[in-house]
Amino acid sequence: MHFADPIIVFEVTPRCNLECRFCYNVWKSGGYSSPVELTLEKIALLADSIEAAHPVSVALTGGEPLLREDLSLIAKLFRSRGIKVGVVSNGILLDVESAEKLTDAGVSWFDISVPSISEGGYNRLTGFDGFAKVKRAMLAVKKAGARLTVSHIMTALNEGEAGKVIELAFAFSADAVALNRFVPGGEGQRNLDLLPTLQQLEHSLSAAASSASSLGIKVYASIPVEDCLLQHDRYPGIEFGPCVCGERKWAVDPSGGLRICEQSPEILGSLLESSFENLIENPAVAEFRSKSRTPDCGKCSAYGECGGGCRFIQNSILNSDFS
């Protein structure tokens, strides 16, 4: 098995400054212990291992990556190896000074989470009155000259806000908006009231499509939405695509363990002890990729756009058709 040019999501720390009800980090699930984050010296070795896989990019995330005071040094480790680097953050700790420090270290894009457009909604979903700081973070990213993606999770509690989030992103000169439907993993397994019904997801996508079409900003669904559930051509302005986890996208946990996707708790092995090429030969990868919403998904004309849905959902007991 060989997957060229992977996209790597590196969770540099399990620590976070929020208590998001939708958090998918696997160590938030019952029965899993929090991983120990690597020292900078160990991350240098990890960067060598990742470099050998010839990745397209490495996204530094967490937990909350800005809780690591050496985040700019971590970014330099990857950038010095010719790897593009981004930061995925809740934005609470990101100001102009820290954004410029990170861009100087080689970070070329930031992904900032905006789960709600109101202080009250933000508080309900994250446990913190931080919406003003999130807006400060978006301004800081653009001032630092980096690309900005705004990510929004669609849940039952923020139904229909996606359109307003896109309008906000446009007003802050964001380059793109990533829409994520809520997938119950980690802390989210204890908050199934967030799971949107099919009708609620349709409402959110419709609102998003209306804003995307009128504003012309790039909007994409970063977690697959099956065309058989909600036909993609009903939402002009939104780019849909299949799951690439375990094919082009991989997660590395704070201890250096390689996982098939951010949501999956299964560790294929340590990148500090084995090569990427060896670890992806694990039969669990093929098993993960084999699952689709139905056995006949591969025969569907829309398979190229949704790929049979989110592989994590298909591989978990929480599979839902939003009924």
Coordinates of C-alpha atoms in Angstrom, one line a residue:
M1 CA 0.0 0.0 0.0
H2 CA 1.3 3.5 -0.8
F3 CA -0.4 6.8 -0.4
A4 CA 1.6 9.7 -1.9
D5 CA 1.6 13.3 -0.6
P6 CA -0.3 12.9 2.6
I7 CA -1.9 15.7 4.6
I8 CA -0.9 15.4 8.3
V9 CA -2.8 16.7 11.2
F10 CA -0.5 16.9 14.2
E11 CA -2.1 17.3 17.6
V12 CA 0.8 19.0 19.5
T13 CA -1.0 19.0 22.9
P14 CA -4.0 17.4 24.5
R15 CA -4.5 20.6 26.6
C16 CA -7.2 23.0 25.8
N17 CA -8.6 26.3 27.3
L18 CA -12.2 25.5 26.3
E19 CA -14.7 22.8 27.2
C20 CA -16.5 22.4 23.9
R21 CA -19.5 20.1 24.0
F22 CA -18.7 18.9 20.5
C23 CA -15.0 18.2 21.0
Y24 CA -14.0 15.0 19.1
N25 CA -10.6 14.5 20.7
V26 CA -10.4 10.7 21.4
W27 CA -8.9 11.2 24.9
K28 CA -12.1 12.9 25.9
S29 CA -13.9 9.5 25.4
G30 CA -14.5 7.2 28.4
G31 CA -11.8 4.7 28.9
Y32 CA -9.0 6.7 27.2
S33 CA -6.2 8.4 29.0
S34 CA -4.8 11.8 27.9
P35 CA -1.6 11.4 25.8
V36 CA 1.6 12.9 27.0
E37 CA 2.8 15.6 24.7
L38 CA 6.3 15.4 23.1
T39 CA 9.2 17.6 24.0
L40 CA 10.6 19.8 21.2
E41 CA 13.6 17.4 20.8
K42 CA 11.2 14.5 20.3
I43 CA 9.1 16.5 17.8
A44 CA 12.3 17.1 15.8
L45 CA 12.7 13.4 15.4
L46 CA 9.0 13.1 14.6
A47 CA 9.4 15.8 11.9
D48 CA 12.1 13.7 10.3
S49 CA 9.8 10.7 10.2
I50 CA 6.9 12.8 8.8
E51 CA 9.3 14.4 6.2
A52 CA 10.1 11.0 4.9
A53 CA 6.4 10.6 3.9
H54 CA 6.6 13.7 1.6
P55 CA 3.6 15.4 3.1
V56 CA 1.7 18.2 1.3
S57 CA 1.3 20.0 4.6
V58 CA 1.2 19.7 8.4
A59 CA -1.6 21.3 10.4
L60 CA -0.7 22.0 14.0
T61 CA -3.7 21.5 16.3
G62 CA -4.6 20.1 19.7
G63 CA -6.3 20.5 22.1
E64 CA -5.4 24.1 21.7
P65 CA -2.0 24.4 20.0
L66 CA -1.3 28.0 21.3
L67 CA -1.1 26.6 24.8
R68 CA 2.4 25.4 23.8
E69 CA 4.7 28.3 24.3
D70 CA 7.1 26.7 21.8
L71 CA 4.6 26.5 19.0
S72 CA 6.6 28.8 16.7
L73 CA 9.6 26.6 17.2
I74 CA 7.5 23.5 16.3
A75 CA 6.4 25.3 13.2
K76 CA 10.0 26.1 12.3
L77 CA 10.9 22.4 12.6
F78 CA 8.5 21.4 9.9
R79 CA 9.0 24.5 7.7
S80 CA 12.8 24.0 7.7
R81 CA 12.1 20.6 6.1
G82 CA 10.2 22.2 3.3
I83 CA 6.8 21.3 4.6
K84 CA 3.9 23.8 4.5
V85 CA 2.6 24.5 7.9
G86 CA -0.8 25.7 9.2
V87 CA -2.4 26.2 12.7
V88 CA -5.9 25.0 13.7
S89 CA -7.0 27.0 16.7
N90 CA -10.0 28.2 18.6
G91 CA -8.4 31.6 18.4
I92 CA -8.8 32.7 22.0
L93 CA -5.1 33.2 22.5
L94 CA -4.3 34.5 19.1
D95 CA -3.5 38.2 18.8
V96 CA -1.4 40.2 16.3
E97 CA 1.8 39.6 18.2
S98 CA 1.4 35.8 18.3
A99 CA 0.0 35.6 14.7
E100 CA 3.0 37.5 13.4
K101 CA 5.4 35.4 15.4
L102 CA 3.9 32.2 13.9
T103 CA 3.9 33.6 10.3
D104 CA 7.5 34.6 10.8
A105 CA 8.2 31.0 11.8
G106 CA 6.7 29.8 8.5
V107 CA 3.0 29.3 9.3
S108 CA 1.1 30.2 6.1
W109 CA -2.5 29.6 7.1
F110 CA -4.8 29.5 10.1
D111 CA -8.1 27.7 10.7
I112 CA -10.2 29.5 13.3
S113 CA -13.3 27.8 14.8
V114 CA -16.5 29.8 14.9
P115 CA -19.3 27.5 16.3
S116 CA -21.7 30.4 16.8
I117 CA -22.1 34.1 15.8
S118 CA -23.3 35.2 19.3
E119 CA -21.7 35.4 22.7
G120 CA -24.6 33.3 24.2
G121 CA -24.3 30.6 21.5
Y122 CA -20.6 30.5 21.7
N123 CA -20.8 30.1 25.5
R124 CA -23.3 27.3 25.3
L125 CA -21.2 25.3 22.9
T126 CA -17.7 26.0 24.3
G127 CA -18.2 26.9 28.0
F128 CA -16.5 30.3 27.5
D129 CA -17.4 33.9 26.7
G130 CA -14.8 34.1 23.9
F131 CA -16.5 35.3 20.7
A132 CA -14.9 38.7 20.9
K133 CA -11.5 37.2 21.1
V134 CA -12.3 34.9 18.1
K135 CA -13.0 38.0 16.1
R136 CA -9.8 39.6 17.3
A137 CA -8.0 36.4 16.1
M138 CA -9.4 36.6 12.6
L139 CA -8.3 40.3 12.3
A140 CA -4.8 39.3 13.6
V141 CA -4.4 36.5 11.0
K142 CA -5.2 38.9 8.1
K143 CA -2.9 41.6 9.6
A144 CA -0.1 39.0 9.7
G145 CA -0.6 38.3 6.0
A146 CA -1.7 34.7 6.4
R147 CA -4.5 32.8 4.8
L148 CA -7.6 32.4 7.0
T149 CA -10.1 29.6 7.0
V150 CA -13.2 29.9 9.3
S151 CA -14.5 26.5 10.4
H152 CA -18.1 26.0 11.6
I153 CA -19.6 23.0 13.1
M154 CA -23.3 22.4 12.3
T155 CA -25.2 21.1 15.3
A156 CA -28.8 21.0 16.5
L157 CA -28.1 24.0 18.8
N158 CA -26.8 26.4 16.1
E159 CA -29.2 25.3 13.3
G160 CA -29.1 27.7 10.4
E161 CA -26.2 29.8 11.7
A162 CA -23.9 28.6 8.9
G163 CA -25.1 31.4 6.6
K164 CA -24.4 34.1 9.2
V165 CA -20.9 32.6 9.9
I166 CA -20.1 32.8 6.1
E167 CA -21.2 36.4 6.1
L168 CA -19.0 37.1 9.1
A169 CA -16.1 35.3 7.5
F170 CA -16.5 37.4 4.3
A171 CA -16.6 40.6 6.4
F172 CA -13.3 39.6 8.0
S173 CA -11.7 38.8 4.6
A174 CA -11.5 35.1 5.2
D175 CA -10.2 33.0 2.3
A176 CA -12.5 30.1 2.9
V177 CA -15.2 28.6 5.2
A178 CA -15.1 24.9 6.2
L179 CA -18.5 23.4 7.2
N180 CA -18.4 20.4 9.6
R181 CA -21.4 18.4 10.4
F182 CA -21.3 17.3 14.0
V183 CA -19.9 13.8 14.4
P184 CA -20.2 12.4 17.9
G185 CA -16.7 11.4 19.0
G186 CA -14.8 12.2 22.2
E187 CA -16.7 14.6 24.4
G188 CA -19.4 14.7 21.7
Q189 CA -20.4 11.1 22.6
R190 CA -21.8 12.5 25.9
N191 CA -23.7 15.3 24.1
L192 CA -25.8 13.5 21.5
D193 CA -28.4 16.3 21.8
L194 CA -26.0 18.2 19.4
L195 CA -26.6 15.7 16.6
P196 CA -28.7 17.5 13.9
T197 CA -31.6 15.8 12.3
L198 CA -31.7 15.6 8.6
Q199 CA -34.0 18.5 8.5
Q200 CA -31.8 20.6 10.7
L201 CA -28.7 19.8 8.6
E202 CA -30.7 20.7 5.4
H203 CA -31.6 24.1 7.0
S204 CA -28.0 24.8 7.8
L205 CA -26.7 23.9 4.4
S206 CA -29.5 25.9 2.7
A207 CA -28.5 29.0 4.7
A208 CA -24.9 28.4 3.9
A209 CA -25.6 28.0 0.2
S210 CA -27.5 31.2 0.0
S211 CA -24.7 33.2 1.6
A212 CA -22.0 31.4 -0.3
S213 CA -23.6 32.0 -3.7
S214 CA -24.3 35.7 -3.0
L215 CA -20.8 36.5 -1.6
G216 CA -18.7 34.3 -3.8
I217 CA -16.5 33.1 -0.9
K218 CA -15.1 29.5 -1.1
V219 CA -17.2 27.3 1.1
Y220 CA -16.7 23.5 1.4
A221 CA -18.1 20.6 3.4
S222 CA -15.0 19.2 5.2
I223 CA -17.0 16.2 6.6
P224 CA -18.8 14.3 3.8
V225 CA -22.6 14.7 3.4
E226 CA -24.1 11.8 1.5
D227 CA -25.8 12.9 -1.7
C228 CA -28.5 10.2 -1.2
L229 CA -29.5 12.0 2.0
L230 CA -29.2 15.6 0.8
Q231 CA -28.7 16.1 -2.9
H232 CA -25.6 18.3 -3.4
D233 CA -27.0 20.2 -6.4
R234 CA -29.6 21.8 -4.0
Y235 CA -26.7 23.8 -2.4
P236 CA -24.9 25.8 -5.0
G237 CA -21.8 27.5 -3.7
I238 CA -20.8 24.6 -1.4
E239 CA -18.1 22.2 -2.5
F240 CA -18.7 18.7 -1.4
G241 CA -16.1 15.9 -1.4
P242 CA -15.4 12.4 -0.1
C243 CA -13.6 11.3 3.0
V244 CA -9.9 11.1 2.5
C245 CA -8.9 9.9 5.9
G246 CA -6.7 6.8 5.7
E247 CA -6.0 7.7 2.1
R248 CA -4.5 11.2 2.0
K249 CA -5.2 12.6 5.4
W250 CA -3.8 11.2 8.6
A251 CA -3.7 12.2 12.3
V252 CA -0.7 12.2 14.6
D253 CA -1.5 12.3 18.3
P254 CA 0.5 14.3 20.9
S255 CA 2.7 11.3 21.7
G256 CA 3.6 10.6 18.1
G257 CA 1.1 7.9 17.4
L258 CA -0.3 7.7 13.8
R259 CA -4.1 7.4 13.5
I260 CA -6.3 7.0 10.5
C261 CA -8.4 10.1 11.3
E262 CA -8.7 12.6 14.1
Q263 CA -11.9 10.9 15.3
S264 CA -10.6 7.3 15.4
P265 CA -9.0 6.1 18.6
E266 CA -7.1 3.3 17.0
I267 CA -3.3 3.9 16.9
L268 CA -1.5 2.3 14.0
G269 CA 1.8 2.7 15.8
S270 CA 4.4 5.3 16.7
L271 CA 6.1 7.4 14.1
L272 CA 9.0 7.6 16.5
E273 CA 9.5 3.9 16.3
S274 CA 8.4 3.0 12.8
S275 CA 8.1 4.6 9.3
F276 CA 4.9 6.1 7.9
E277 CA 5.1 3.6 5.0
N278 CA 5.2 0.6 7.4
L279 CA 2.4 1.8 9.6
I280 CA -0.1 2.4 6.8
E281 CA 0.3 -1.3 5.9
N282 CA -1.8 -2.1 9.0
P283 CA -4.9 -4.1 7.9
A284 CA -7.0 -1.7 9.9
V285 CA -6.5 1.0 7.2
A286 CA -8.0 -1.1 4.5
E287 CA -10.8 -2.1 6.8
F288 CA -11.5 1.5 7.7
R289 CA -11.6 2.5 4.0
S290 CA -13.9 -0.4 3.1
K291 CA -16.9 1.0 4.9
S292 CA -19.6 3.1 3.3
R293 CA -23.1 4.0 4.2
T294 CA -24.5 1.1 2.2
P295 CA -22.8 -1.8 0.4
D296 CA -23.9 -0.3 -2.9
C297 CA -22.5 3.2 -2.5
G298 CA -19.6 2.4 -4.9
K299 CA -22.2 1.9 -7.7
C300 CA -23.8 5.4 -7.2
S301 CA -23.1 8.1 -9.7
A302 CA -22.5 10.5 -6.8
Y303 CA -19.9 8.3 -5.1
G304 CA -17.1 10.6 -6.3
E305 CA -18.6 13.5 -4.4
C306 CA -19.4 11.8 -1.1
G307 CA -17.5 8.5 -1.1
G308 CA -20.1 6.7 0.9
G309 CA -20.0 9.3 3.7
C310 CA -17.8 9.9 6.8
R311 CA -15.7 6.8 7.4
F312 CA -15.6 7.3 11.1
I313 CA -19.4 7.2 11.3
Q314 CA -19.5 4.1 9.1
N315 CA -16.9 2.4 11.4
S316 CA -18.6 3.4 14.7
I317 CA -21.6 2.2 16.6
L318 CA -23.0 5.8 16.4
N319 CA -23.9 5.4 12.7
S320 CA -26.9 7.7 12.0
D321 CA -29.0 8.6 9.0
F322 CA -30.3 11.7 10.8
S323 CA -33.8 10.3 10.9

